[in-house]
XYZ file of C-alpha atoms in Angstrom:
299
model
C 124.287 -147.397 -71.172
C 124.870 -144.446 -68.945
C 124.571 -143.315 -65.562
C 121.419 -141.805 -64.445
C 120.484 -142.846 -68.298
C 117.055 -141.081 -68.301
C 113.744 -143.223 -69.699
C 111.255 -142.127 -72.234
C 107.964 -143.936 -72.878
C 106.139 -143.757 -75.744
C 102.797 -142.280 -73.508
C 104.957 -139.074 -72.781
C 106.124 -138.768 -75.997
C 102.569 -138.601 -77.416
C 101.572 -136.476 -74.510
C 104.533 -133.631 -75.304
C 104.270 -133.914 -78.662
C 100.038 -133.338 -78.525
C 100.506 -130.087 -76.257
C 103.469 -128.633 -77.594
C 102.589 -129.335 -81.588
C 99.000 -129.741 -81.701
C 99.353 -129.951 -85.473
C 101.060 -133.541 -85.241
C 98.563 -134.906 -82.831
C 96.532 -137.047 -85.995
C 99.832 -138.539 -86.514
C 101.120 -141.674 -85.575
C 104.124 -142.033 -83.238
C 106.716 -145.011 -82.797
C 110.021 -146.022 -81.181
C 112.586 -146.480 -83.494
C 114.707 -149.325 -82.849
C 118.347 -147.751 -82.331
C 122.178 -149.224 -81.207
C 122.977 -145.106 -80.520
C 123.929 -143.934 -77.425
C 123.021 -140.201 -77.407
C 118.911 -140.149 -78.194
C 115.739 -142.186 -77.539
C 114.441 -141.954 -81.177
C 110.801 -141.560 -82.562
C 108.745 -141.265 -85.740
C 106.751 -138.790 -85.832
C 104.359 -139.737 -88.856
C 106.483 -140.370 -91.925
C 108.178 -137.288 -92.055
C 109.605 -136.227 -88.628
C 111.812 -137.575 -86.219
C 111.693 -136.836 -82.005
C 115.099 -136.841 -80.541
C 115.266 -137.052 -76.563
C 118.558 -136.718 -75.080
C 119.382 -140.263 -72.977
C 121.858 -138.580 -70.416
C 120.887 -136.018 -67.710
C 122.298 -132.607 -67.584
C 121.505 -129.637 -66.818
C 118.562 -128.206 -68.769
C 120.477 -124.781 -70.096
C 123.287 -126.973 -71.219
C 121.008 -129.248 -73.172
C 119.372 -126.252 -74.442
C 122.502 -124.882 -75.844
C 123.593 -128.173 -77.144
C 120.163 -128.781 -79.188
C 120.225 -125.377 -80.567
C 123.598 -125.591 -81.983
C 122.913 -129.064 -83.447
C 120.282 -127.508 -84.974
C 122.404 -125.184 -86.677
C 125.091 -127.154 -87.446
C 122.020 -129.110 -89.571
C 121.388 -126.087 -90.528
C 125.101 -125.239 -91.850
C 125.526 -128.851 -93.932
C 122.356 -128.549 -95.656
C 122.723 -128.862 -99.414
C 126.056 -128.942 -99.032
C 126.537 -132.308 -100.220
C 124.030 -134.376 -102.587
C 123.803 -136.466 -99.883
C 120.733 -136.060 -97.458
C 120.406 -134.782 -93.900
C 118.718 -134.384 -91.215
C 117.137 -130.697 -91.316
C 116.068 -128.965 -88.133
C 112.355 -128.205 -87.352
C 111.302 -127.734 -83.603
C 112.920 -128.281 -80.026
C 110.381 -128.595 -77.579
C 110.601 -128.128 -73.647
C 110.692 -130.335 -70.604
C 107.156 -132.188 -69.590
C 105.552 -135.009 -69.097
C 107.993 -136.638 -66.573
C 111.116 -136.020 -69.182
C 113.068 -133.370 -67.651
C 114.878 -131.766 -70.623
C 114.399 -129.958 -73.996
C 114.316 -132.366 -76.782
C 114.083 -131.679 -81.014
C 112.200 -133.008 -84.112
C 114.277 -133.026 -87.442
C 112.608 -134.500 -90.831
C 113.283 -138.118 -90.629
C 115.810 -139.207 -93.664
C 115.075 -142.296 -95.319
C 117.213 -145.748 -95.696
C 118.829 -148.720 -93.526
C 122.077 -147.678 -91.271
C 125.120 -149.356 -91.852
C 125.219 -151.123 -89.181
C 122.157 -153.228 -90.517
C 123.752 -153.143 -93.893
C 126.962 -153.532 -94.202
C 128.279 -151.957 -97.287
C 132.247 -152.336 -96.823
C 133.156 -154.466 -99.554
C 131.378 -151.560 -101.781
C 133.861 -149.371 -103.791
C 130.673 -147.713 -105.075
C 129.868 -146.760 -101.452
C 133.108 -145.455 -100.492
C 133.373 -142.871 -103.385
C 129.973 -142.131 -102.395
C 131.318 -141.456 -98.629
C 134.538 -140.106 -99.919
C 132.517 -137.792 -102.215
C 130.723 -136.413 -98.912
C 133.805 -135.809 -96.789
C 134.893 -133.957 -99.211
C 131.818 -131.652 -99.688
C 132.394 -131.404 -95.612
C 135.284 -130.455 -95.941
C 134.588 -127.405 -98.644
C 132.504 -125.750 -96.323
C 134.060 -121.884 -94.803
C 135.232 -122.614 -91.228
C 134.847 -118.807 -91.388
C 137.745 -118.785 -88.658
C 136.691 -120.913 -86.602
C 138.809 -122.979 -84.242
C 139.249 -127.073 -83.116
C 136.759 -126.658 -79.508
C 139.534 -128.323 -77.698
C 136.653 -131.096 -76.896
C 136.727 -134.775 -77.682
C 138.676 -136.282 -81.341
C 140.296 -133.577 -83.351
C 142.851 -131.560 -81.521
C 146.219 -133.424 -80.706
C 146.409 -137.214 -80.308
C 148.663 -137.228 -77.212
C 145.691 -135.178 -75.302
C 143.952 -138.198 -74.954
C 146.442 -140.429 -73.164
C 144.841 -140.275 -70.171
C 141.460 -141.864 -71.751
C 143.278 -144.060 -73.362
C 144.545 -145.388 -70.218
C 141.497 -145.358 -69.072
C 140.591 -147.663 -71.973
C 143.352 -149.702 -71.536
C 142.460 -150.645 -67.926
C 139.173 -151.668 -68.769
C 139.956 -153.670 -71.459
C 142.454 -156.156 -70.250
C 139.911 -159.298 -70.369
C 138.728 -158.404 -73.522
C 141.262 -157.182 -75.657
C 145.283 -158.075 -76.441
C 146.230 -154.497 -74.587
C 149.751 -155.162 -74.797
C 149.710 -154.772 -78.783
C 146.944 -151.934 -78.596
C 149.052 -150.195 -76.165
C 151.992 -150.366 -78.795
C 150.032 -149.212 -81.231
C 149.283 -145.891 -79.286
C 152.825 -145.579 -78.630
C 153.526 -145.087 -82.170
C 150.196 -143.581 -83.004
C 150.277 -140.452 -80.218
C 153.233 -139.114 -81.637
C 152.248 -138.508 -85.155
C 152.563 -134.718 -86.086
C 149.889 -132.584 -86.975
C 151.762 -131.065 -89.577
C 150.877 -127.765 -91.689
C 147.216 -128.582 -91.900
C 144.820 -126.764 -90.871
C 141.631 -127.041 -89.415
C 139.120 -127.995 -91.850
C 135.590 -128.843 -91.435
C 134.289 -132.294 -90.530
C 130.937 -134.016 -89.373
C 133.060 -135.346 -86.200
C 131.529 -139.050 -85.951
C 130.983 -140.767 -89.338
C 130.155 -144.221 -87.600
C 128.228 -147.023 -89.223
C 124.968 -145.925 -86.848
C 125.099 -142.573 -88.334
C 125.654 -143.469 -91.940
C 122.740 -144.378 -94.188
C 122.407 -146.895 -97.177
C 120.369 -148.303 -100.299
C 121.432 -150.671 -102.696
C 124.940 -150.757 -101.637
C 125.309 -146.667 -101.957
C 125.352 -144.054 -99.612
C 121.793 -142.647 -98.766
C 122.068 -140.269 -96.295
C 123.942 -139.082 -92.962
C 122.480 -138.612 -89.465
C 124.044 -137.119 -86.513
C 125.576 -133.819 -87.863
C 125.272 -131.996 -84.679
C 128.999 -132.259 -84.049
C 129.818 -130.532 -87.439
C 132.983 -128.305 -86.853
C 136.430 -127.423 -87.269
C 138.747 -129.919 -86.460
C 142.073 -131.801 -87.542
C 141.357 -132.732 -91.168
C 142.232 -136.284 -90.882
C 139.316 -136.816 -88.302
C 136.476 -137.582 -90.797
C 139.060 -140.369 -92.089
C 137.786 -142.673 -89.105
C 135.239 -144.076 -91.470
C 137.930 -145.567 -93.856
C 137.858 -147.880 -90.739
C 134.392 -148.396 -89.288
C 132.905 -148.790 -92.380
C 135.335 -150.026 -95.091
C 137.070 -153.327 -95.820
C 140.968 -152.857 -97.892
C 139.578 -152.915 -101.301
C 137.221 -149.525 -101.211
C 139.498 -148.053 -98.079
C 142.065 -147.754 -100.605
C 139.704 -146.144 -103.341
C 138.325 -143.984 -100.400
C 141.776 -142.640 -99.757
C 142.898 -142.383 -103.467
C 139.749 -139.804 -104.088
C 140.704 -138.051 -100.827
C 144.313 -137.555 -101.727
C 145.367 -138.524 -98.591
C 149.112 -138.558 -97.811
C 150.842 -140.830 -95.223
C 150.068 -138.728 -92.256
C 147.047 -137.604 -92.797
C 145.773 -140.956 -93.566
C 148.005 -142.131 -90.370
C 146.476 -139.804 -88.422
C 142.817 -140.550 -89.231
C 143.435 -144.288 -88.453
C 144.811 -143.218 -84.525
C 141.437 -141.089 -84.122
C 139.718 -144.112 -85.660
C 141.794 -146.530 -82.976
C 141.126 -143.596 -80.221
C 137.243 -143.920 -80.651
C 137.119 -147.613 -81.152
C 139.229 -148.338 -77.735
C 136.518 -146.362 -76.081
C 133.258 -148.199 -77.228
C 134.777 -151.961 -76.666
C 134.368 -151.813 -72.870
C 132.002 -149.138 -72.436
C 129.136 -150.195 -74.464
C 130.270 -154.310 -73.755
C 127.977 -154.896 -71.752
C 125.176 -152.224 -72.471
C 125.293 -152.173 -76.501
C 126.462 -155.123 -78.334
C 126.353 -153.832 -81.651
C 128.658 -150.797 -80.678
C 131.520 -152.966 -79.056
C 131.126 -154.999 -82.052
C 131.696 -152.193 -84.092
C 134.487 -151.426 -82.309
C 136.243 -154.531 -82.101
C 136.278 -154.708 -86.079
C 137.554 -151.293 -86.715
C 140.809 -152.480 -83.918
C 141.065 -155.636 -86.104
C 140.951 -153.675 -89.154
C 143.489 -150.935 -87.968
C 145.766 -154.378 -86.834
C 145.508 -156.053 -90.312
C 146.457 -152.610 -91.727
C 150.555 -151.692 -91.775
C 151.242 -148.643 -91.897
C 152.055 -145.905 -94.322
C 155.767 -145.514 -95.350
């Protein structure tokens, strides 16, 4: 999916994870079958998970990164009712895998992308419910990065050109580049920066029995334009619960506006990129476009 994507077998997996955490070494390990882009995933027994970064970098910077995903897990614990992921070890480079890796507890149910759960208004005051309880946690000052979704809209024309370009056998760009038009220029507003997970994708959302069981992925928890958690009003819902998602939220017309352009922002991206590479992704975001389409928008 990526250049210079590193490999991980399952042999150095069982090798790191016998010499770094000799405690584990009675338990079994297996690949977990995965459409994400960031990790190679593993079980570790039945109650850990082994995460192992997919694209090379440098081994400080992966450091770093790990270290504040794990406190970002960290930060979102109990939080919500919802479960987690919670943070347990990052191990070190070996075995032919060149970079630090982690192990969080492993969190229990099917992702949405296996099980679809958008015609469920149940589900979406479940995810609605969790934004929320995001969103009430102290940014205690802190600022939008100034890195990927979440600043302003029109700082990302240049990707999205970038998208558009790569898109032109595979998508009607002429109406998608319309849409941006009109999208790029809505205001921030008043608002400020509130917290948000930062990537609430079906792949990262968990569910059982048509309800929201969990949420993976919480390493890019932060302070960011409030609307940005919104995107999952469009990955993951169809009108019916969008509309009860929003009505819980309190959404008004920007805000909900501008949640659908970082929604349209991210799926541009993973159409061509992952085309070729991961299916299920492009699918994913060929839906959300066709959603965001069918959608008019707010008066």
């Amino acid at each position: 999916m990526h250049d210079g994507q590193l490999t991980v077998s399952l042999n150095a997996v069982r090798e790191l994870v016998d010499a770094q955490f000799p405690e584990w070494r009675s338990l079994p390990l297996r690949r977990v079958a995965s459409q994400g882009t960031v990790n190679a995933i593993f079980r570790i027994g039945e109650r850990f998970t082994a995460r192992f970064p997919l694209q090379p970098r440098e081994v400080d910077a992966a450091q770093g990164w790990l270290e504040r995903e794990a406190e970002a897990a960290r930060e979102l614990m109990g939080r919500t009712r919802f479960p987690t992921p919670e943070p347990v070890a990052i191990g070190e480079p070996g075995a032919g895998y060149p970079l630090p890796w982690s192990v969080q507890t492993w969190v229990p149910g099917v992702v949405a992308t296996d099980k679809d759960p958008g015609d469920s208004v149940a589900f979406a005051h479940d995810l609605a419910e969790f934004v929320s309880g995001v969103r009430a946690i102290d940014t205690r000052g802190r600022p939008f990065t100034g890195q990927g979704r979440g600043g302003e809209l029109p700082a990302h024309d240049g990707w999205m050109e970038t998208c558009f370009g790569h898109s032109e056998t595979l998508l009607d760009v002429p109406l998608l580049r319309r849409i941006w038009e009109v999208m790029r220029e809505l205001p921030r507003g008043e608002a400020p920066d509130r917290m948000n997970h930062g990537d609430l994708i079906p792949g990262n959302v968990l569910v059982s029995d048509g309800r929201l069981a969990g949420v993976l992925d919480v390493g890019g928890l932060g302070a960011a334009d409030p609307a940005l958690d919104l995107v999952s009003a469009w990955h993951l819902l169809e009108r019916e619960p969008r509309q009860a998602f929003r009505q819980q939220l309190g959404c008004d017309d920007l805000e909900w506006e501008r949640g659908k352009a970082w929604a349209f922002q991210q799926a541009m991206g993973v159409v061509w990129y992952y085309h070729q590479t991961n299916p299920a992704m492009s699918r994913m975001g060929r839906r959300t476009l066709a959603r965001i389409i069918a959608d008019p928008p707010s008066a």
